[in-house]
Short mmCIF file of N, CA and C in Angstrom, two decimals:
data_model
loop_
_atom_site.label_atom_id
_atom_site.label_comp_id
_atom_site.label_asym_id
_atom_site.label_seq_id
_atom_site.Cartn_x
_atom_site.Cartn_y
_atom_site.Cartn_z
N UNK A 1 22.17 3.61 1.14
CA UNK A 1 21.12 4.37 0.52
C UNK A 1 19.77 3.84 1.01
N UNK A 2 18.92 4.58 1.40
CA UNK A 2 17.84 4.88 1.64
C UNK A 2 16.67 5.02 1.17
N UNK A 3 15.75 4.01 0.65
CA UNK A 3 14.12 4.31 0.58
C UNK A 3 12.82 3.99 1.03
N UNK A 4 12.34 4.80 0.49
CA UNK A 4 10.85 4.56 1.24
C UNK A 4 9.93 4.77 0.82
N UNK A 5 9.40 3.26 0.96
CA UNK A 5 7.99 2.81 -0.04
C UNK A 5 6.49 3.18 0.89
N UNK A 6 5.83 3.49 -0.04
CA UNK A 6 4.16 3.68 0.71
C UNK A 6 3.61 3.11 -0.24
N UNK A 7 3.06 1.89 0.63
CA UNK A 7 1.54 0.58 -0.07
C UNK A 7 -0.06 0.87 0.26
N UNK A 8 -0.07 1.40 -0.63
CA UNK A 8 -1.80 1.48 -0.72
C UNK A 8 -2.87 0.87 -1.23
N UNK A 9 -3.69 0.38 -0.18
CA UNK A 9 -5.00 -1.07 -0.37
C UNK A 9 -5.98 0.10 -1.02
N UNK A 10 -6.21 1.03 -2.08
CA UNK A 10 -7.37 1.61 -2.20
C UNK A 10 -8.36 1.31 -1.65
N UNK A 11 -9.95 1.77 -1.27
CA UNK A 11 -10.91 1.82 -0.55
C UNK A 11 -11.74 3.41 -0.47
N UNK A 12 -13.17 3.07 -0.61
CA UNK A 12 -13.66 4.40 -0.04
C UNK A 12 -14.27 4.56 1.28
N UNK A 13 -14.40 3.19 2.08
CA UNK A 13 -14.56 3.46 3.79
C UNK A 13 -13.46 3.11 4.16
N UNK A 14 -12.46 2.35 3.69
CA UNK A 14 -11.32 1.83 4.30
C UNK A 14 -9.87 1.46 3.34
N UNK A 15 -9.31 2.97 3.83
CA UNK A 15 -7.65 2.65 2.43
C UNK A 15 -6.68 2.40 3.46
N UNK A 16 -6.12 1.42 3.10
CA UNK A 16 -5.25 0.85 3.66
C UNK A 16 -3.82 1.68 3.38
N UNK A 17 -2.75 2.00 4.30
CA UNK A 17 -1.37 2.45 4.48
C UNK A 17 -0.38 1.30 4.75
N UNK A 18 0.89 1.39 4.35
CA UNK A 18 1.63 0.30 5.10
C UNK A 18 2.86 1.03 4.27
N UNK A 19 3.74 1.72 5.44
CA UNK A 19 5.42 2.31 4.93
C UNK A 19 6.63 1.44 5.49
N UNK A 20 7.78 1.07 4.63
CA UNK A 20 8.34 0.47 4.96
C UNK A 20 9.60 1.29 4.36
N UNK A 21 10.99 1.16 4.78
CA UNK A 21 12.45 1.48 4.78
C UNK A 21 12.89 0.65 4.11
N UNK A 22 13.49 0.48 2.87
CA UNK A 22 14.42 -0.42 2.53
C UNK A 22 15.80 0.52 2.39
N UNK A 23 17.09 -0.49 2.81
CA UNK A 23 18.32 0.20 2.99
C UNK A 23 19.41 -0.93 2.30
N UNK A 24 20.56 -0.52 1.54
CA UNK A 24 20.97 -1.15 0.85
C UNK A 24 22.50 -1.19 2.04
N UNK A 25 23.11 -2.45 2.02
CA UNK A 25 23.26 -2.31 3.43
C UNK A 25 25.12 -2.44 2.85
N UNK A 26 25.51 -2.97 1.39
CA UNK A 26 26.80 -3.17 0.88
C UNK A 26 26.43 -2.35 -0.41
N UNK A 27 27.85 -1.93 -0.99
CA UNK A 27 27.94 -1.63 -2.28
C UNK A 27 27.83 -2.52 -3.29
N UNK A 28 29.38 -3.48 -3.03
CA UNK A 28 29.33 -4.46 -3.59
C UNK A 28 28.18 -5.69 -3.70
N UNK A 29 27.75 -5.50 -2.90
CA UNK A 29 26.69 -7.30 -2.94
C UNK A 29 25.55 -6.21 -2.64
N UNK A 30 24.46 -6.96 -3.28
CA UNK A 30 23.04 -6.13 -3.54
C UNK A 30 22.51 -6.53 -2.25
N UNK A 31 22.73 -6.41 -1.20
CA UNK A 31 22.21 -6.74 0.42
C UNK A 31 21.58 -5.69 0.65
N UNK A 32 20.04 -5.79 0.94
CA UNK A 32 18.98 -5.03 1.68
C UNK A 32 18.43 -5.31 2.68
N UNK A 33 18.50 -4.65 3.83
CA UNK A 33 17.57 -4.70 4.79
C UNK A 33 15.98 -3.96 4.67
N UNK A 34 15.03 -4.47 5.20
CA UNK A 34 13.61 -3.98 4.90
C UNK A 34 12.99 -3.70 6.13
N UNK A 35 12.51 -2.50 6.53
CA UNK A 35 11.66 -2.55 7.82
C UNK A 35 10.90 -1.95 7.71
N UNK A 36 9.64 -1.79 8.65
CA UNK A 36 8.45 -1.38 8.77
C UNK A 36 8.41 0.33 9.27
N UNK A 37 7.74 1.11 9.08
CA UNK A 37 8.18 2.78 9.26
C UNK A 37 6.65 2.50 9.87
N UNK A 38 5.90 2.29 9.11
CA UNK A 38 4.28 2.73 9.86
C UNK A 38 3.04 2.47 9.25
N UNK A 39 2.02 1.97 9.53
CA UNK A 39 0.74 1.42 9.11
C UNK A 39 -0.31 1.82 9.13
N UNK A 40 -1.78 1.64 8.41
CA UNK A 40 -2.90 2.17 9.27
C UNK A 40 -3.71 2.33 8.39
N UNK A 41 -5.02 3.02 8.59
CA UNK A 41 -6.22 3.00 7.69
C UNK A 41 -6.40 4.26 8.20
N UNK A 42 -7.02 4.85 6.45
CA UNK A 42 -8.03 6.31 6.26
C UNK A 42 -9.16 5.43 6.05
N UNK A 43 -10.15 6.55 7.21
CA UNK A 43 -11.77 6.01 7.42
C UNK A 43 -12.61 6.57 6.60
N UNK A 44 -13.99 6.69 5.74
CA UNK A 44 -14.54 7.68 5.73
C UNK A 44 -15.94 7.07 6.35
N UNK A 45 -16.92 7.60 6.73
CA UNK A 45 -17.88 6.97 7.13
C UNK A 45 -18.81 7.11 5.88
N UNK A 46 -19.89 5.90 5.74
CA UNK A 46 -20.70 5.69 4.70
C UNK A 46 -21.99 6.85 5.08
N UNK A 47 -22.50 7.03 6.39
CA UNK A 47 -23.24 8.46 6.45
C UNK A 47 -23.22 9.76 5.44
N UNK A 48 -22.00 9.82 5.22
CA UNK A 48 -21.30 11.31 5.06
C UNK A 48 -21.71 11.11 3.40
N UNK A 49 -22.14 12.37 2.43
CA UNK A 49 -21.91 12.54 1.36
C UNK A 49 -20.73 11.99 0.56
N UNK A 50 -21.19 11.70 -0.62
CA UNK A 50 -19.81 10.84 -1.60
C UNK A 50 -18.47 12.16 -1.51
N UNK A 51 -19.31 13.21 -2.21
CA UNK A 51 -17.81 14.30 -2.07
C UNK A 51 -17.37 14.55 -0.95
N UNK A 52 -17.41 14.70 0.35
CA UNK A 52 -16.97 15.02 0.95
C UNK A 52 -15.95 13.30 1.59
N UNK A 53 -16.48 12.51 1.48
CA UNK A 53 -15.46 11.05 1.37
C UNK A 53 -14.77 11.42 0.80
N UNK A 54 -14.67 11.60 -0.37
CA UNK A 54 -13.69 11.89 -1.10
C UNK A 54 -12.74 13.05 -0.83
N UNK A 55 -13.36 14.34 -0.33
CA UNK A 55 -12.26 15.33 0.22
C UNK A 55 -11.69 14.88 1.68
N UNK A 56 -12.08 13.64 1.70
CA UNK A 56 -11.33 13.43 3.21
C UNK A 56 -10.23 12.63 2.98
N UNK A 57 -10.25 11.65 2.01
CA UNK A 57 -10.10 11.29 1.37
C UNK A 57 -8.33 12.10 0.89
N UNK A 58 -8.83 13.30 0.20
CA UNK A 58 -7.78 13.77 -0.43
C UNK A 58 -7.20 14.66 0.36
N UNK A 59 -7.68 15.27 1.38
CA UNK A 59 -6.59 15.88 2.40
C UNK A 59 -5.93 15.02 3.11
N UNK A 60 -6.11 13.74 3.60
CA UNK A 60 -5.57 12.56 4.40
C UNK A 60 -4.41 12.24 4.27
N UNK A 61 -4.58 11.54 2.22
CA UNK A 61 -3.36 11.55 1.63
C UNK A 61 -2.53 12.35 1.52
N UNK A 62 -2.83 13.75 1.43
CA UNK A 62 -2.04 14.97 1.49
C UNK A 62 -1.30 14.91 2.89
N UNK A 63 -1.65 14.88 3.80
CA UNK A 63 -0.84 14.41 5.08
C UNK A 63 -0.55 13.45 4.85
N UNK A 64 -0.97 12.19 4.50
CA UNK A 64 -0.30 10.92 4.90
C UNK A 64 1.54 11.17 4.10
N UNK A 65 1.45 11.67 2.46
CA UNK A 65 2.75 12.03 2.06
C UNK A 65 3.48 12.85 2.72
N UNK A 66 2.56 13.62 3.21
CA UNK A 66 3.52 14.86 3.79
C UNK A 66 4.71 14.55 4.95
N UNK A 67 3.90 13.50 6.22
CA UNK A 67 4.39 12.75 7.16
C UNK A 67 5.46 11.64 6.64
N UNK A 68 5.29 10.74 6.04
CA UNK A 68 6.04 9.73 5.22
C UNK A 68 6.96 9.82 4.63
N UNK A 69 6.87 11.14 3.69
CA UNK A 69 7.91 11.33 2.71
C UNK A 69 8.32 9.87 1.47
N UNK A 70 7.33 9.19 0.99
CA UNK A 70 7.87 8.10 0.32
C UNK A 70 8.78 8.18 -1.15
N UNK A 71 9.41 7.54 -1.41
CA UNK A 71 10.29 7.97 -2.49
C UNK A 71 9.64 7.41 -3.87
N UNK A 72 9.02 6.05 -3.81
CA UNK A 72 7.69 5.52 -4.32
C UNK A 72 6.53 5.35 -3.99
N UNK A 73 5.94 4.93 -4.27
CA UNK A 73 4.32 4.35 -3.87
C UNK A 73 3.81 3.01 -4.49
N UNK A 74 3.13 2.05 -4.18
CA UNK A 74 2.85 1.13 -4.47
C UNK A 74 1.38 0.46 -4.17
N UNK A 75 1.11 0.61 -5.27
CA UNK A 75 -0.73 0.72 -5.32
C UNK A 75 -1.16 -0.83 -5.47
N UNK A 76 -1.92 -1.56 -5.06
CA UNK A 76 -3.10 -2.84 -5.69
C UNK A 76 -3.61 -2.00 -6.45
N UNK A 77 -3.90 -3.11 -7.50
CA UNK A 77 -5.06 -2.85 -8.85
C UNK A 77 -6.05 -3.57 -8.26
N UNK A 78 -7.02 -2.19 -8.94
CA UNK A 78 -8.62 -2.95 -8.87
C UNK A 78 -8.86 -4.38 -8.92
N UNK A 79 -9.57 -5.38 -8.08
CA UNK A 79 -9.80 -6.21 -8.42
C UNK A 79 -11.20 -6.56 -7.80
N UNK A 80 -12.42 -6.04 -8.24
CA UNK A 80 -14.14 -6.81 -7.76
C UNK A 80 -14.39 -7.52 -8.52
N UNK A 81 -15.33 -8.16 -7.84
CA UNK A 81 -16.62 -9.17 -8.61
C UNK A 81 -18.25 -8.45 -8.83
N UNK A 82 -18.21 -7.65 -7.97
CA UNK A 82 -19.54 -6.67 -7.91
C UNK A 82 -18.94 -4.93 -8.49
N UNK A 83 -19.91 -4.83 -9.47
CA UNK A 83 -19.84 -3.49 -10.38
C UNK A 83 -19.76 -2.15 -9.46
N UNK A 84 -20.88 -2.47 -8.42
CA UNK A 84 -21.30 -1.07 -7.39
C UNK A 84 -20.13 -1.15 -6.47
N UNK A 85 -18.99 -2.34 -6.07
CA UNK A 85 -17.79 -1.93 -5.79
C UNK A 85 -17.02 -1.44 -6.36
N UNK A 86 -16.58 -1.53 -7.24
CA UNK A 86 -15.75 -1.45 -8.36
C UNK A 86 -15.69 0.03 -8.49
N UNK A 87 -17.06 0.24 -8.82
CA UNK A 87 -17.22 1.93 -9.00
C UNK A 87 -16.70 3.15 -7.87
N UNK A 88 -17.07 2.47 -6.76
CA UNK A 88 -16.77 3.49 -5.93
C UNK A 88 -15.08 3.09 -5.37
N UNK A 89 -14.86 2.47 -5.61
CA UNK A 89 -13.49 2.18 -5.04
C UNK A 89 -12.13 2.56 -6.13
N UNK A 90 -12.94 2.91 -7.72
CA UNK A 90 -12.27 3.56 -8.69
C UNK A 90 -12.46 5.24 -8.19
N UNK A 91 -13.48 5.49 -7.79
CA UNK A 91 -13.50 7.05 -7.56
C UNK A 91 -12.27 7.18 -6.65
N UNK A 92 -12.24 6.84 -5.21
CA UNK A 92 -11.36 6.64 -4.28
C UNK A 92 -9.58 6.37 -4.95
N UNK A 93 -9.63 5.81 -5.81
CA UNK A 93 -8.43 5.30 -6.20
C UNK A 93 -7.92 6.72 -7.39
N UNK A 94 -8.99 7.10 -7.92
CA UNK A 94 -8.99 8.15 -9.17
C UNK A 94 -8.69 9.67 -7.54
N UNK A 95 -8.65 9.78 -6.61
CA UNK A 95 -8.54 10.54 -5.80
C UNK A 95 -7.19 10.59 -5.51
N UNK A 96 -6.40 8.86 -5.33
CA UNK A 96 -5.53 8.93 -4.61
C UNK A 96 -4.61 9.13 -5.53
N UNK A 97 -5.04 8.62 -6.73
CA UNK A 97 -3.68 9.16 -8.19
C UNK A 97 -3.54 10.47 -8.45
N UNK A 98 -4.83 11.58 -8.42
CA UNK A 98 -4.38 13.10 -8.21
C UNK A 98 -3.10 13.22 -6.89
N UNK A 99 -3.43 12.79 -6.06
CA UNK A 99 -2.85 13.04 -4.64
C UNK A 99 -1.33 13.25 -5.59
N UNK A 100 -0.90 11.77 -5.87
CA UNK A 100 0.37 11.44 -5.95
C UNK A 100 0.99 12.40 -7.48
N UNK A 101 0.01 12.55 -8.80
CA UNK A 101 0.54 13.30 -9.81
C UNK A 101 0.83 15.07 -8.93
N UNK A 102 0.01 15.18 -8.32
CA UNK A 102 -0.14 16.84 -7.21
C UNK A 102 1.40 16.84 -7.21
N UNK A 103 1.72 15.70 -6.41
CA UNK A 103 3.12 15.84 -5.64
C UNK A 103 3.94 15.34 -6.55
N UNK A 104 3.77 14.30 -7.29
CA UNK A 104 4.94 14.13 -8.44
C UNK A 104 5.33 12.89 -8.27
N UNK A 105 4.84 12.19 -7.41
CA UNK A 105 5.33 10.54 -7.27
C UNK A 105 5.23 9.92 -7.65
N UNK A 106 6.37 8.93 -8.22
CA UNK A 106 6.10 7.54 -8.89
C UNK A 106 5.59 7.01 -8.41
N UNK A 107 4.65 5.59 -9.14
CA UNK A 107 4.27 4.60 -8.50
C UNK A 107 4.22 3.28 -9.25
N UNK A 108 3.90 2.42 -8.71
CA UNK A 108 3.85 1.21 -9.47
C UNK A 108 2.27 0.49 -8.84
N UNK A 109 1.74 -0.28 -9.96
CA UNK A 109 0.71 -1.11 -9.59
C UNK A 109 1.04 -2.65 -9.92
N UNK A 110 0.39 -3.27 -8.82
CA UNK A 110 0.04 -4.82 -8.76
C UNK A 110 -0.54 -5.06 -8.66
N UNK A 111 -1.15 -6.38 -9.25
CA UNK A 111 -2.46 -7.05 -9.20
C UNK A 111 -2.61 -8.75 -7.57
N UNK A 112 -3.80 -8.59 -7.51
CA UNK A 112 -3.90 -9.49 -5.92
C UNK A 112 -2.64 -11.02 -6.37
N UNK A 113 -2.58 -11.18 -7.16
CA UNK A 113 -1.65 -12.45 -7.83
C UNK A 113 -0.55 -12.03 -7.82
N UNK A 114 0.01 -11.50 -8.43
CA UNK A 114 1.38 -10.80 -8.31
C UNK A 114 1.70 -10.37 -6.73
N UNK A 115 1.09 -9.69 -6.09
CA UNK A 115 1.48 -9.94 -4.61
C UNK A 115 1.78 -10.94 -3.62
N UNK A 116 0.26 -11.98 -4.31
CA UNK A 116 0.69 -12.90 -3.28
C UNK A 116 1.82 -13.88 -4.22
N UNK A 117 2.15 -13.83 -5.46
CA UNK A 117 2.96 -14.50 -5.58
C UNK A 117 4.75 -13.97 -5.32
N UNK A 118 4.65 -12.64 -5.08
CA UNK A 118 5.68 -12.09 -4.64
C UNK A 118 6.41 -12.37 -3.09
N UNK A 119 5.08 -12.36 -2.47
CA UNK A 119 5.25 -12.90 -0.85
C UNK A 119 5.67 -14.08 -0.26
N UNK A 120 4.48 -14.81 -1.32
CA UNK A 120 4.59 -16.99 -0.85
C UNK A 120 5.16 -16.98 -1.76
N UNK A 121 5.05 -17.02 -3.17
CA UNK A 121 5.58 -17.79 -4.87
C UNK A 121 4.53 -18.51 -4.82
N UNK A 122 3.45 -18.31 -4.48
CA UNK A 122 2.36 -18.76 -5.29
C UNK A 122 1.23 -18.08 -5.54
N UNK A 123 0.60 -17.61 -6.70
CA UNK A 123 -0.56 -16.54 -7.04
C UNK A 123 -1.94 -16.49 -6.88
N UNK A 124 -2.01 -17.80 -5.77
CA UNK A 124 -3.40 -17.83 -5.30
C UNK A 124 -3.56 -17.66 -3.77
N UNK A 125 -2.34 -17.59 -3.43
CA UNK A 125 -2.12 -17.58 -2.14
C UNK A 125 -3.65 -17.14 -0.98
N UNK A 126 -3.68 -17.23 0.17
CA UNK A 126 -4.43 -16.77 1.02
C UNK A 126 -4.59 -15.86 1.74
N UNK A 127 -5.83 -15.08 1.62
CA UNK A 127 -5.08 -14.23 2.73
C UNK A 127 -4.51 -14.57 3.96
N UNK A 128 -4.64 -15.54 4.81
CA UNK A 128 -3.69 -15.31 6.06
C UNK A 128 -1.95 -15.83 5.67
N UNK A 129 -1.94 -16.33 4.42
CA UNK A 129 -0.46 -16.91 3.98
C UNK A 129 -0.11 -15.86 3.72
N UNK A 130 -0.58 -14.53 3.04
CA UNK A 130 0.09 -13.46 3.17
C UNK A 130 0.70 -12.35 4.03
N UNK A 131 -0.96 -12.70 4.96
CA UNK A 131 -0.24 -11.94 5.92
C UNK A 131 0.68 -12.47 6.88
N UNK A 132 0.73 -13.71 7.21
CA UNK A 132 1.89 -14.09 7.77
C UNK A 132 3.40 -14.09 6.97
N UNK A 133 3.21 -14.10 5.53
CA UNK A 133 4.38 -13.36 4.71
C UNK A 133 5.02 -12.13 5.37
N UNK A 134 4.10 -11.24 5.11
CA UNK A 134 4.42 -9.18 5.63
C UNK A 134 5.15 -9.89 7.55
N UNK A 135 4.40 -10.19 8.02
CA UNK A 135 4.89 -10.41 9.55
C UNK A 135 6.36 -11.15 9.66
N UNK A 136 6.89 -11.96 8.82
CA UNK A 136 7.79 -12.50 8.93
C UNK A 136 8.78 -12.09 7.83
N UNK A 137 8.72 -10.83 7.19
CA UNK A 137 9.41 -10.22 6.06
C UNK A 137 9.88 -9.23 6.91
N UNK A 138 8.96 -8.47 7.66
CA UNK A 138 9.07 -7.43 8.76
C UNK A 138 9.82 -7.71 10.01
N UNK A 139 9.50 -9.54 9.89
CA UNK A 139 10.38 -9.52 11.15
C UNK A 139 9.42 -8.97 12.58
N UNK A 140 8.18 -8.81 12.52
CA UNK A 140 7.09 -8.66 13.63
C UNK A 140 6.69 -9.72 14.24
N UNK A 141 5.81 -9.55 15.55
CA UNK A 141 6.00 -10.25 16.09
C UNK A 141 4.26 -10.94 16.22
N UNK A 142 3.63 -10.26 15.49
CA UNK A 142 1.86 -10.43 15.03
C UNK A 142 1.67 -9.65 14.07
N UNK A 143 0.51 -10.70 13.53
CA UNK A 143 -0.03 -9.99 11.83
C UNK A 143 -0.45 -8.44 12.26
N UNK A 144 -0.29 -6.93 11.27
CA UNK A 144 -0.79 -5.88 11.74
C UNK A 144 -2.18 -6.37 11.41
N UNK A 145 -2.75 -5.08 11.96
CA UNK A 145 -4.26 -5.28 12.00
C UNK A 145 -4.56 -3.71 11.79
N UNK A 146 -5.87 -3.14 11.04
CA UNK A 146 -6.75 -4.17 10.24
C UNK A 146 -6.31 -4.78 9.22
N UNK A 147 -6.85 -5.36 8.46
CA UNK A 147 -6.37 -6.27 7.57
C UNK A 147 -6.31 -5.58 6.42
N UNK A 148 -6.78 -4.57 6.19
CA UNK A 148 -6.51 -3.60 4.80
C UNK A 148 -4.63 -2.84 5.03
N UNK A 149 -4.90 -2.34 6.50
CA UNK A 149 -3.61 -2.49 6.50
C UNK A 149 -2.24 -3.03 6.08
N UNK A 150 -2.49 -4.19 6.60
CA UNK A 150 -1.76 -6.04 6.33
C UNK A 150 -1.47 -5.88 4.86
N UNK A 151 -2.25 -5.51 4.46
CA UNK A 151 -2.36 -5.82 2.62
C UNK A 151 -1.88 -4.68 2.43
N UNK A 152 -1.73 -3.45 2.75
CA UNK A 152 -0.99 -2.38 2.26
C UNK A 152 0.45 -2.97 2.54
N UNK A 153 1.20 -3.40 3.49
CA UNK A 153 2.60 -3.28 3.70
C UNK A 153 2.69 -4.45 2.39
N UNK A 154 2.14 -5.46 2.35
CA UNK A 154 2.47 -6.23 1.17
C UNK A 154 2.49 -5.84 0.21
N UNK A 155 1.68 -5.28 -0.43
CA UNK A 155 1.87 -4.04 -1.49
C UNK A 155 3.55 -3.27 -1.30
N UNK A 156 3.42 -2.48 -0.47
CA UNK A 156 5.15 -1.98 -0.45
C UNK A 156 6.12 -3.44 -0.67
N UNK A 157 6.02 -4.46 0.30
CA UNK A 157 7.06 -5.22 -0.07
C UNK A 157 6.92 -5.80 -1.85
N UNK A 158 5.96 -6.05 -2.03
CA UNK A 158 6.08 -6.32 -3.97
C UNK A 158 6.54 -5.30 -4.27
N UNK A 159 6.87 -4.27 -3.87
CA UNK A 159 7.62 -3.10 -4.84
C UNK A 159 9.02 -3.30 -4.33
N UNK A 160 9.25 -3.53 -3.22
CA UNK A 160 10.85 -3.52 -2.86
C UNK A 160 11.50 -4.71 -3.37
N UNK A 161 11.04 -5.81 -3.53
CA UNK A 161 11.92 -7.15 -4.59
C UNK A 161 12.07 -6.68 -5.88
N UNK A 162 11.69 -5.37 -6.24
CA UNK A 162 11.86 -5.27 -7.87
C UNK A 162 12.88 -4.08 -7.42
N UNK A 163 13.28 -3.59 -6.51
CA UNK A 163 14.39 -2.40 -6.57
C UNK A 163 15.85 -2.92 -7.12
#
């Protein structure tokens, strides 16, 4: 049996993608294999009007599911220190949860601790300890890049240890 997770780094210049395959490989013994399907970032440029970010925004995702087909989704929770981030990266995120209620998809959220403690086992982890986590979970052969990316497939893998 067959699924397929899509990890999303929310962002309103830069949302991170990261799809991965998990396959259950025995009946008897809970053995999974995990691999990487496909990665990448939706752009919007800061030039451009807020709504129309945002409708780029929401047709993107509309392709990005469409292409993917994920059976879940697996979101980061908000986490700033500055308010004027926070705000716009909730609009962006309040975009990408229509996307997914539109189509009907479950999802699950995690917080930056819970990931990285899902990855290393420890909840302060770093970013490059994580991303060398995703690279060697994947079985790749270099960290993906960009790094919003990176952090999306980690996102999918915290959802696949709880299947």
């Amino acid at each position: 049996m067959e699924k397929r997770i899509l990890g999303l780094d929310p962002g309103l210049a830069i949302l991170g993608f990261g799809a991965i395959t998990c396959t259950q490989i025995s009946h008897k013994v809970q053995e999974t294999t995990v691999n990487m399907l496909d990665f990448g970032v939706i752009r919007t440029s800061a030039g451009v009007e807020m709504g129309q970010r945002l409708c780029t925004l929401f047709d993107d995702l509309h392709t990005l599911m469409e292409e993917l087909q994920p059976d879940l989704v697996a979101i980061e929770k908000l986490f700033f220190y500055r308010m004027s981030s926070t705000i716009v990266v909730a609009q962006a995120r309040g975009v990408l949860i229509l996307v997914l209620s539109q189509r009907r998809l479950p999802y699950v959220e995690f917080t930056p601790a819970q990931i990285k403690q899902a990855l290393t086992g420890y909840g302060n982890a770093d970013k490059s300890e994580v991303q060398e986590a995703v690279a060697r979970e994947l079985d790749l052969d270099e960290i993906p890049k960009p790094d919003d990316a990176a952090d999306a497939l980690a996102v999918a893998l915290t959802a696949s240890y709880q299947l």
